[in-house]
Amino acid sequence: MQKILIVEDERDIADLIGFNLQRAGYEVLKAHDGIAGTEIALRDRPDLIVLDIMLPGRDGYAVFRELRRDPRSVNIPVIMLTARAQTEDRIQGLETGADDYLTKPFSPKELLLRIQAVLKRSEVAPGAVEFTHGPFRFDKNALKFYLDNEPVDLTSTEFKLLLYLCERSGKPQDRNDLLRTVWGYSDEVHSRTLDTHMKRLRQKLGIHGTLVETIRNVGYCVGSVTA
Ligand code: CA
């Protein structure tokens, strides 16, 4: 059974989300402030975290940064929630590098669809277990990524994006197709998310970041490499 941690101080919202997730077959953990949320995430290693931004004690951004710094939680997917819909907040939310983002009010069904899409990204891919492209090596079973044989921590979203581009190397991929494939839908806000993820991905790839090209008015492309 997959475990989902809900970090949300508004108890009626946490209970409503929890109830719906339990009914959908997930084990649910709850925390009502950022400090407890961080502790439970590190101790229980959930499969996914639903993290509210406005929290007492330590806000969602601070919790997220801490989880991404700690090797025990660096790979746990995070969906962020906020009550505020102002553009600045949305953009700050996206730039943290969260795997997905949802603005309140939302329906439990919508959250469930997002959770399922994010968890699907972390699933083991069928077929070949390993895929190599130039300096990149993907272990699809363990979701581990190696750069020049050195392990690099990619989130499951970054892993899936890069693998998708590498498996289609030399062919520019349309941004809406990337969004639909990796996030499960495409809209204007998530278009920003895609760019944020690509920026972080390039940073993690260091000198090989240039292999990921931006194709103006289209999307992204990973160049072909000769064996
Ligand atoms: Ca809150």
PDB file of C-alpha atoms and ligand atoms in Angstrom:
ATOM      1  CA  MET A   1       0.000   0.000   0.000  1.00  0.00           C
ATOM      2  CA  GLN A   2       1.421   3.390  -0.947  1.00  0.00           C
ATOM      3  CA  LYS A   3       1.813   5.912   1.845  1.00  0.00           C
ATOM      4  CA  ILE A   4       0.907   9.582   1.468  1.00  0.00           C
ATOM      5  CA  LEU A   5       1.784  12.278   3.977  1.00  0.00           C
ATOM      6  CA  ILE A   6      -0.543  15.292   4.190  1.00  0.00           C
ATOM      7  CA  VAL A   7       1.011  18.391   5.779  1.00  0.00           C
ATOM      8  CA  GLU A   8      -1.852  20.814   6.299  1.00  0.00           C
ATOM      9  CA  ASP A   9      -2.764  22.858   9.387  1.00  0.00           C
ATOM     10  CA  GLU A  10      -6.420  23.247   8.416  1.00  0.00           C
ATOM     11  CA  ARG A  11      -7.696  20.045   9.953  1.00  0.00           C
ATOM     12  CA  ASP A  12     -10.967  19.871   8.057  1.00  0.00           C
ATOM     13  CA  ILE A  13      -9.073  20.053   4.754  1.00  0.00           C
ATOM     14  CA  ALA A  14      -6.502  17.494   5.934  1.00  0.00           C
ATOM     15  CA  ASP A  15      -9.330  15.190   7.034  1.00  0.00           C
ATOM     16  CA  LEU A  16     -11.215  15.584   3.771  1.00  0.00           C
ATOM     17  CA  ILE A  17      -8.108  14.848   1.695  1.00  0.00           C
ATOM     18  CA  GLY A  18      -7.163  11.969   4.009  1.00  0.00           C
ATOM     19  CA  PHE A  19     -10.621  10.433   3.812  1.00  0.00           C
ATOM     20  CA  ASN A  20     -10.597  10.508   0.023  1.00  0.00           C
ATOM     21  CA  LEU A  21      -7.097   9.086  -0.234  1.00  0.00           C
ATOM     22  CA  GLN A  22      -7.896   6.258   2.169  1.00  0.00           C
ATOM     23  CA  ARG A  23     -10.995   5.461   0.160  1.00  0.00           C
ATOM     24  CA  ALA A  24      -8.773   5.333  -2.951  1.00  0.00           C
ATOM     25  CA  GLY A  25      -6.586   2.724  -1.231  1.00  0.00           C
ATOM     26  CA  TYR A  26      -3.686   4.778   0.132  1.00  0.00           C
ATOM     27  CA  GLU A  27      -2.273   4.725   3.623  1.00  0.00           C
ATOM     28  CA  VAL A  28      -2.491   8.269   5.007  1.00  0.00           C
ATOM     29  CA  LEU A  29      -0.211  10.082   7.450  1.00  0.00           C
ATOM     30  CA  LYS A  30      -1.027  13.588   8.649  1.00  0.00           C
ATOM     31  CA  ALA A  31       0.932  16.463  10.140  1.00  0.00           C
ATOM     32  CA  HIS A  32      -0.535  19.827  11.123  1.00  0.00           C
ATOM     33  CA  ASP A  33       2.593  21.981  11.110  1.00  0.00           C
ATOM     34  CA  GLY A  34       5.834  22.186   9.158  1.00  0.00           C
ATOM     35  CA  ILE A  35       8.118  20.853  11.867  1.00  0.00           C
ATOM     36  CA  ALA A  36       6.028  17.714  12.479  1.00  0.00           C
ATOM     37  CA  GLY A  37       5.664  17.330   8.708  1.00  0.00           C
ATOM     38  CA  THR A  38       9.428  17.311   8.212  1.00  0.00           C
ATOM     39  CA  GLU A  39       9.933  14.809  11.057  1.00  0.00           C
ATOM     40  CA  ILE A  40       7.299  12.391   9.770  1.00  0.00           C
ATOM     41  CA  ALA A  41       8.606  12.657   6.201  1.00  0.00           C
ATOM     42  CA  LEU A  42      12.137  11.755   7.286  1.00  0.00           C
ATOM     43  CA  ARG A  43      11.034   9.011   9.668  1.00  0.00           C
ATOM     44  CA  ASP A  44       8.299   7.287   7.651  1.00  0.00           C
ATOM     45  CA  ARG A  45       9.550   7.954   4.100  1.00  0.00           C
ATOM     46  CA  PRO A  46       6.118   8.299   2.435  1.00  0.00           C
ATOM     47  CA  ASP A  47       5.713   7.637  -1.304  1.00  0.00           C
ATOM     48  CA  LEU A  48       4.402  11.172  -1.820  1.00  0.00           C
ATOM     49  CA  ILE A  49       3.850  14.333   0.221  1.00  0.00           C
ATOM     50  CA  VAL A  50       0.967  16.795  -0.131  1.00  0.00           C
ATOM     51  CA  LEU A  51       2.435  19.964   1.333  1.00  0.00           C
ATOM     52  CA  ASP A  52       0.488  23.111   2.148  1.00  0.00           C
ATOM     53  CA  ILE A  53       2.502  26.332   1.805  1.00  0.00           C
ATOM     54  CA  MET A  54       0.849  28.357   4.567  1.00  0.00           C
ATOM     55  CA  LEU A  55       1.779  26.480   7.733  1.00  0.00           C
ATOM     56  CA  PRO A  56       2.508  27.571  11.300  1.00  0.00           C
ATOM     57  CA  GLY A  57       6.077  27.282  12.559  1.00  0.00           C
ATOM     58  CA  ARG A  58       7.858  26.419   9.343  1.00  0.00           C
ATOM     59  CA  ASP A  59       6.153  27.190   6.038  1.00  0.00           C
ATOM     60  CA  GLY A  60       5.829  24.808   3.119  1.00  0.00           C
ATOM     61  CA  TYR A  61       8.710  26.369   1.179  1.00  0.00           C
ATOM     62  CA  ALA A  62      11.089  25.855   4.113  1.00  0.00           C
ATOM     63  CA  VAL A  63       9.857  22.284   4.607  1.00  0.00           C
ATOM     64  CA  PHE A  64      10.327  21.584   0.913  1.00  0.00           C
ATOM     65  CA  ARG A  65      13.885  22.951   0.841  1.00  0.00           C
ATOM     66  CA  GLU A  66      14.797  20.876   3.875  1.00  0.00           C
ATOM     67  CA  LEU A  67      13.342  17.698   2.368  1.00  0.00           C
ATOM     68  CA  ARG A  68      15.250  18.256  -0.862  1.00  0.00           C
ATOM     69  CA  ARG A  69      18.513  18.715   1.047  1.00  0.00           C
ATOM     70  CA  ASP A  70      18.183  15.508   3.048  1.00  0.00           C
ATOM     71  CA  PRO A  71      19.220  12.295   1.247  1.00  0.00           C
ATOM     72  CA  ARG A  72      16.408  10.418   3.018  1.00  0.00           C
ATOM     73  CA  SER A  73      13.743  12.546   1.361  1.00  0.00           C
ATOM     74  CA  VAL A  74      15.394  14.041  -1.745  1.00  0.00           C
ATOM     75  CA  ASN A  75      13.488  11.712  -4.083  1.00  0.00           C
ATOM     76  CA  ILE A  76      10.050  11.851  -2.459  1.00  0.00           C
ATOM     77  CA  PRO A  77       7.621  13.558  -4.840  1.00  0.00           C
ATOM     78  CA  VAL A  78       5.877  16.658  -3.458  1.00  0.00           C
ATOM     79  CA  ILE A  79       2.603  18.272  -4.510  1.00  0.00           C
ATOM     80  CA  MET A  80       2.275  21.779  -3.080  1.00  0.00           C
ATOM     81  CA  LEU A  81      -0.984  23.429  -2.031  1.00  0.00           C
ATOM     82  CA  THR A  82      -1.741  27.071  -1.520  1.00  0.00           C
ATOM     83  CA  ALA A  83      -4.823  29.052  -0.645  1.00  0.00           C
ATOM     84  CA  ARG A  84      -3.570  32.091  -2.486  1.00  0.00           C
ATOM     85  CA  ALA A  85      -3.866  32.425  -6.217  1.00  0.00           C
ATOM     86  CA  GLN A  86      -1.741  35.537  -6.755  1.00  0.00           C
ATOM     87  CA  THR A  87       0.689  35.163  -9.598  1.00  0.00           C
ATOM     88  CA  GLU A  88       3.763  35.736  -7.440  1.00  0.00           C
ATOM     89  CA  ASP A  89       2.868  32.943  -5.080  1.00  0.00           C
ATOM     90  CA  ARG A  90       2.173  30.597  -7.917  1.00  0.00           C
ATOM     91  CA  ILE A  91       5.507  31.335  -9.504  1.00  0.00           C
ATOM     92  CA  GLN A  92       7.394  30.975  -6.230  1.00  0.00           C
ATOM     93  CA  GLY A  93       5.645  27.650  -5.742  1.00  0.00           C
ATOM     94  CA  LEU A  94       6.704  26.449  -9.158  1.00  0.00           C
ATOM     95  CA  GLU A  95      10.265  27.582  -8.735  1.00  0.00           C
ATOM     96  CA  THR A  96      10.796  25.500  -5.630  1.00  0.00           C
ATOM     97  CA  GLY A  97      10.831  22.554  -8.034  1.00  0.00           C
ATOM     98  CA  ALA A  98       7.840  20.778  -6.527  1.00  0.00           C
ATOM     99  CA  ASP A  99       6.575  17.935  -8.694  1.00  0.00           C
ATOM    100  CA  ASP A 100       3.171  19.508  -8.989  1.00  0.00           C
ATOM    101  CA  TYR A 101       1.169  22.404  -7.654  1.00  0.00           C
ATOM    102  CA  LEU A 102      -2.490  22.899  -6.814  1.00  0.00           C
ATOM    103  CA  THR A 103      -4.319  26.101  -5.848  1.00  0.00           C
ATOM    104  CA  LYS A 104      -7.144  25.978  -3.288  1.00  0.00           C
ATOM    105  CA  PRO A 105      -9.985  25.461  -3.554  1.00  0.00           C
ATOM    106  CA  PHE A 106      -9.603  22.195  -5.438  1.00  0.00           C
ATOM    107  CA  SER A 107     -11.719  19.078  -5.525  1.00  0.00           C
ATOM    108  CA  PRO A 108     -10.458  15.923  -3.787  1.00  0.00           C
ATOM    109  CA  LYS A 109     -10.896  14.194  -7.128  1.00  0.00           C
ATOM    110  CA  GLU A 110      -8.516  16.618  -8.836  1.00  0.00           C
ATOM    111  CA  LEU A 111      -5.902  16.097  -6.121  1.00  0.00           C
ATOM    112  CA  LEU A 112      -6.308  12.343  -6.466  1.00  0.00           C
ATOM    113  CA  LEU A 113      -5.708  12.561 -10.242  1.00  0.00           C
ATOM    114  CA  ARG A 114      -2.577  14.653  -9.673  1.00  0.00           C
ATOM    115  CA  ILE A 115      -1.306  12.212  -7.039  1.00  0.00           C
ATOM    116  CA  GLN A 116      -1.874   9.263  -9.344  1.00  0.00           C
ATOM    117  CA  ALA A 117      -0.037  11.041 -12.186  1.00  0.00           C
ATOM    118  CA  VAL A 118       2.965  11.885  -9.969  1.00  0.00           C
ATOM    119  CA  LEU A 119       3.138   8.369  -8.523  1.00  0.00           C
ATOM    120  CA  LYS A 120       2.931   6.879 -11.996  1.00  0.00           C
ATOM    121  CA  ARG A 121       6.114   8.762 -12.878  1.00  0.00           C
ATOM    122  CA  SER A 122       7.922   6.959 -10.075  1.00  0.00           C
ATOM    123  CA  GLU A 123       6.815   3.523 -11.239  1.00  0.00           C
ATOM    124  CA  VAL A 124       9.169   1.023 -12.737  1.00  0.00           C
ATOM    125  CA  ALA A 125       9.130   1.238 -16.514  1.00  0.00           C
ATOM    126  CA  PRO A 126       8.444  -1.983 -18.436  1.00  0.00           C
ATOM    127  CA  GLY A 127      10.911  -3.257 -21.013  1.00  0.00           C
ATOM    128  CA  ALA A 128      14.608  -2.496 -20.975  1.00  0.00           C
ATOM    129  CA  VAL A 129      15.999  -1.878 -17.528  1.00  0.00           C
ATOM    130  CA  GLU A 130      18.868   0.307 -18.568  1.00  0.00           C
ATOM    131  CA  PHE A 131      19.110   3.057 -21.121  1.00  0.00           C
ATOM    132  CA  THR A 132      22.293   4.869 -22.094  1.00  0.00           C
ATOM    133  CA  HIS A 133      22.663   8.052 -24.075  1.00  0.00           C
ATOM    134  CA  GLY A 134      26.153   9.538 -24.354  1.00  0.00           C
ATOM    135  CA  PRO A 135      27.301  10.376 -20.802  1.00  0.00           C
ATOM    136  CA  PHE A 136      23.827   9.617 -19.395  1.00  0.00           C
ATOM    137  CA  ARG A 137      22.829   6.245 -17.980  1.00  0.00           C
ATOM    138  CA  PHE A 138      19.349   5.517 -16.667  1.00  0.00           C
ATOM    139  CA  ASP A 139      18.589   2.593 -14.386  1.00  0.00           C
ATOM    140  CA  LYS A 140      14.856   2.371 -14.964  1.00  0.00           C
ATOM    141  CA  ASN A 141      14.276  -0.210 -12.243  1.00  0.00           C
ATOM    142  CA  ALA A 142      15.883   1.743  -9.441  1.00  0.00           C
ATOM    143  CA  LEU A 143      15.091   5.151 -11.007  1.00  0.00           C
ATOM    144  CA  LYS A 144      18.760   5.988 -10.629  1.00  0.00           C
ATOM    145  CA  PHE A 145      20.624   8.264 -12.968  1.00  0.00           C
ATOM    146  CA  TYR A 146      24.362   8.305 -13.665  1.00  0.00           C
ATOM    147  CA  LEU A 147      26.392  11.000 -15.334  1.00  0.00           C
ATOM    148  CA  ASP A 148      29.769   9.733 -16.560  1.00  0.00           C
ATOM    149  CA  ASN A 149      29.149   6.774 -14.207  1.00  0.00           C
ATOM    150  CA  GLU A 150      28.707   9.043 -11.195  1.00  0.00           C
ATOM    151  CA  PRO A 151      25.287   8.898  -9.522  1.00  0.00           C
ATOM    152  CA  VAL A 152      23.320  12.170  -9.684  1.00  0.00           C
ATOM    153  CA  ASP A 153      20.154  12.688  -7.639  1.00  0.00           C
ATOM    154  CA  LEU A 154      17.289  13.475  -9.973  1.00  0.00           C
ATOM    155  CA  THR A 155      13.699  13.769  -8.806  1.00  0.00           C
ATOM    156  CA  SER A 156      11.323  11.323 -10.493  1.00  0.00           C
ATOM    157  CA  THR A 157       9.991  14.207 -12.601  1.00  0.00           C
ATOM    158  CA  GLU A 158      13.481  15.181 -13.781  1.00  0.00           C
ATOM    159  CA  PHE A 159      14.314  11.526 -14.425  1.00  0.00           C
ATOM    160  CA  LYS A 160      11.231  10.995 -16.551  1.00  0.00           C
ATOM    161  CA  LEU A 161      11.694  14.245 -18.494  1.00  0.00           C
ATOM    162  CA  LEU A 162      15.303  13.520 -19.358  1.00  0.00           C
ATOM    163  CA  LEU A 163      14.670   9.871 -20.202  1.00  0.00           C
ATOM    164  CA  TYR A 164      11.767  10.855 -22.454  1.00  0.00           C
ATOM    165  CA  LEU A 165      13.948  13.350 -24.327  1.00  0.00           C
ATOM    166  CA  CYS A 166      16.899  10.957 -24.581  1.00  0.00           C
ATOM    167  CA  GLU A 167      14.746   8.124 -25.925  1.00  0.00           C
ATOM    168  CA  ARG A 168      13.667  10.530 -28.656  1.00  0.00           C
ATOM    169  CA  SER A 169      17.029  12.179 -29.171  1.00  0.00           C
ATOM    170  CA  GLY A 170      17.530  14.314 -32.234  1.00  0.00           C
ATOM    171  CA  LYS A 171      13.790  14.977 -32.415  1.00  0.00           C
ATOM    172  CA  PRO A 172      12.469  18.180 -30.838  1.00  0.00           C
ATOM    173  CA  GLN A 173       9.671  17.448 -28.388  1.00  0.00           C
ATOM    174  CA  ASP A 174       6.718  19.782 -28.237  1.00  0.00           C
ATOM    175  CA  ARG A 175       6.250  21.379 -24.788  1.00  0.00           C
ATOM    176  CA  ASN A 176       2.579  20.407 -24.632  1.00  0.00           C
ATOM    177  CA  ASP A 177       3.480  16.787 -25.370  1.00  0.00           C
ATOM    178  CA  LEU A 178       6.114  16.884 -22.624  1.00  0.00           C
ATOM    179  CA  LEU A 179       3.606  18.319 -20.172  1.00  0.00           C
ATOM    180  CA  ARG A 180       0.960  15.785 -21.082  1.00  0.00           C
ATOM    181  CA  THR A 181       3.409  12.903 -20.892  1.00  0.00           C
ATOM    182  CA  VAL A 182       5.109  13.838 -17.654  1.00  0.00           C
ATOM    183  CA  TRP A 183       2.436  15.806 -15.760  1.00  0.00           C
ATOM    184  CA  GLY A 184      -0.618  14.320 -17.432  1.00  0.00           C
ATOM    185  CA  TYR A 185      -2.048  17.643 -18.629  1.00  0.00           C
ATOM    186  CA  SER A 186      -0.970  20.912 -20.126  1.00  0.00           C
ATOM    187  CA  ASP A 187      -1.834  24.478 -19.208  1.00  0.00           C
ATOM    188  CA  GLU A 188      -0.196  27.883 -18.965  1.00  0.00           C
ATOM    189  CA  VAL A 189       0.893  27.612 -15.336  1.00  0.00           C
ATOM    190  CA  HIS A 190       2.470  24.224 -15.895  1.00  0.00           C
ATOM    191  CA  SER A 191       4.300  25.556 -18.887  1.00  0.00           C
ATOM    192  CA  ARG A 192       6.357  27.543 -16.343  1.00  0.00           C
ATOM    193  CA  THR A 193       6.842  24.376 -14.306  1.00  0.00           C
ATOM    194  CA  LEU A 194       8.344  22.655 -17.305  1.00  0.00           C
ATOM    195  CA  ASP A 195      10.877  25.450 -17.807  1.00  0.00           C
ATOM    196  CA  THR A 196      11.771  25.430 -14.106  1.00  0.00           C
ATOM    197  CA  HIS A 197      12.375  21.695 -14.187  1.00  0.00           C
ATOM    198  CA  MET A 198      14.481  21.935 -17.322  1.00  0.00           C
ATOM    199  CA  LYS A 199      16.573  24.698 -15.747  1.00  0.00           C
ATOM    200  CA  ARG A 200      17.251  22.599 -12.634  1.00  0.00           C
ATOM    201  CA  LEU A 201      17.920  19.554 -14.730  1.00  0.00           C
ATOM    202  CA  ARG A 202      20.514  21.395 -16.790  1.00  0.00           C
ATOM    203  CA  GLN A 203      22.203  22.621 -13.607  1.00  0.00           C
ATOM    204  CA  LYS A 204      22.421  19.058 -12.318  1.00  0.00           C
ATOM    205  CA  LEU A 205      23.924  17.897 -15.627  1.00  0.00           C
ATOM    206  CA  GLY A 206      26.795  20.382 -15.308  1.00  0.00           C
ATOM    207  CA  ILE A 207      28.851  20.666 -18.485  1.00  0.00           C
ATOM    208  CA  HIS A 208      26.563  18.128 -20.176  1.00  0.00           C
ATOM    209  CA  GLY A 209      23.569  20.430 -19.591  1.00  0.00           C
ATOM    210  CA  THR A 210      24.176  21.808 -23.080  1.00  0.00           C
ATOM    211  CA  LEU A 211      22.981  18.464 -24.493  1.00  0.00           C
ATOM    212  CA  VAL A 212      19.478  19.597 -23.535  1.00  0.00           C
ATOM    213  CA  GLU A 213      18.558  22.229 -26.083  1.00  0.00           C
ATOM    214  CA  THR A 214      15.711  24.716 -26.008  1.00  0.00           C
ATOM    215  CA  ILE A 215      13.905  24.748 -29.338  1.00  0.00           C
ATOM    216  CA  ARG A 216      12.283  28.130 -29.732  1.00  0.00           C
ATOM    217  CA  ASN A 217       8.483  28.025 -30.107  1.00  0.00           C
ATOM    218  CA  VAL A 218       8.540  24.225 -29.907  1.00  0.00           C
ATOM    219  CA  GLY A 219       9.966  22.793 -26.715  1.00  0.00           C
ATOM    220  CA  TYR A 220      13.092  20.838 -25.901  1.00  0.00           C
ATOM    221  CA  CYS A 221      15.436  18.431 -27.599  1.00  0.00           C
ATOM    222  CA  VAL A 222      18.308  16.227 -26.545  1.00  0.00           C
ATOM    223  CA  GLY A 223      20.863  15.995 -29.322  1.00  0.00           C
ATOM    224  CA  SER A 224      21.924  12.695 -30.829  1.00  0.00           C
ATOM    225  CA  VAL A 225      25.264  11.257 -29.791  1.00  0.00           C
ATOM    226  CA  THR A 226      27.561   9.010 -31.734  1.00  0.00           C
ATOM    227  CA  ALA A 227      28.390   5.726 -30.070  1.00  0.00           C
TER     228      ALA A 227
HETATM  229 CA    CA B   1      -2.584  26.192   5.696  1.00  0.00          CA
END
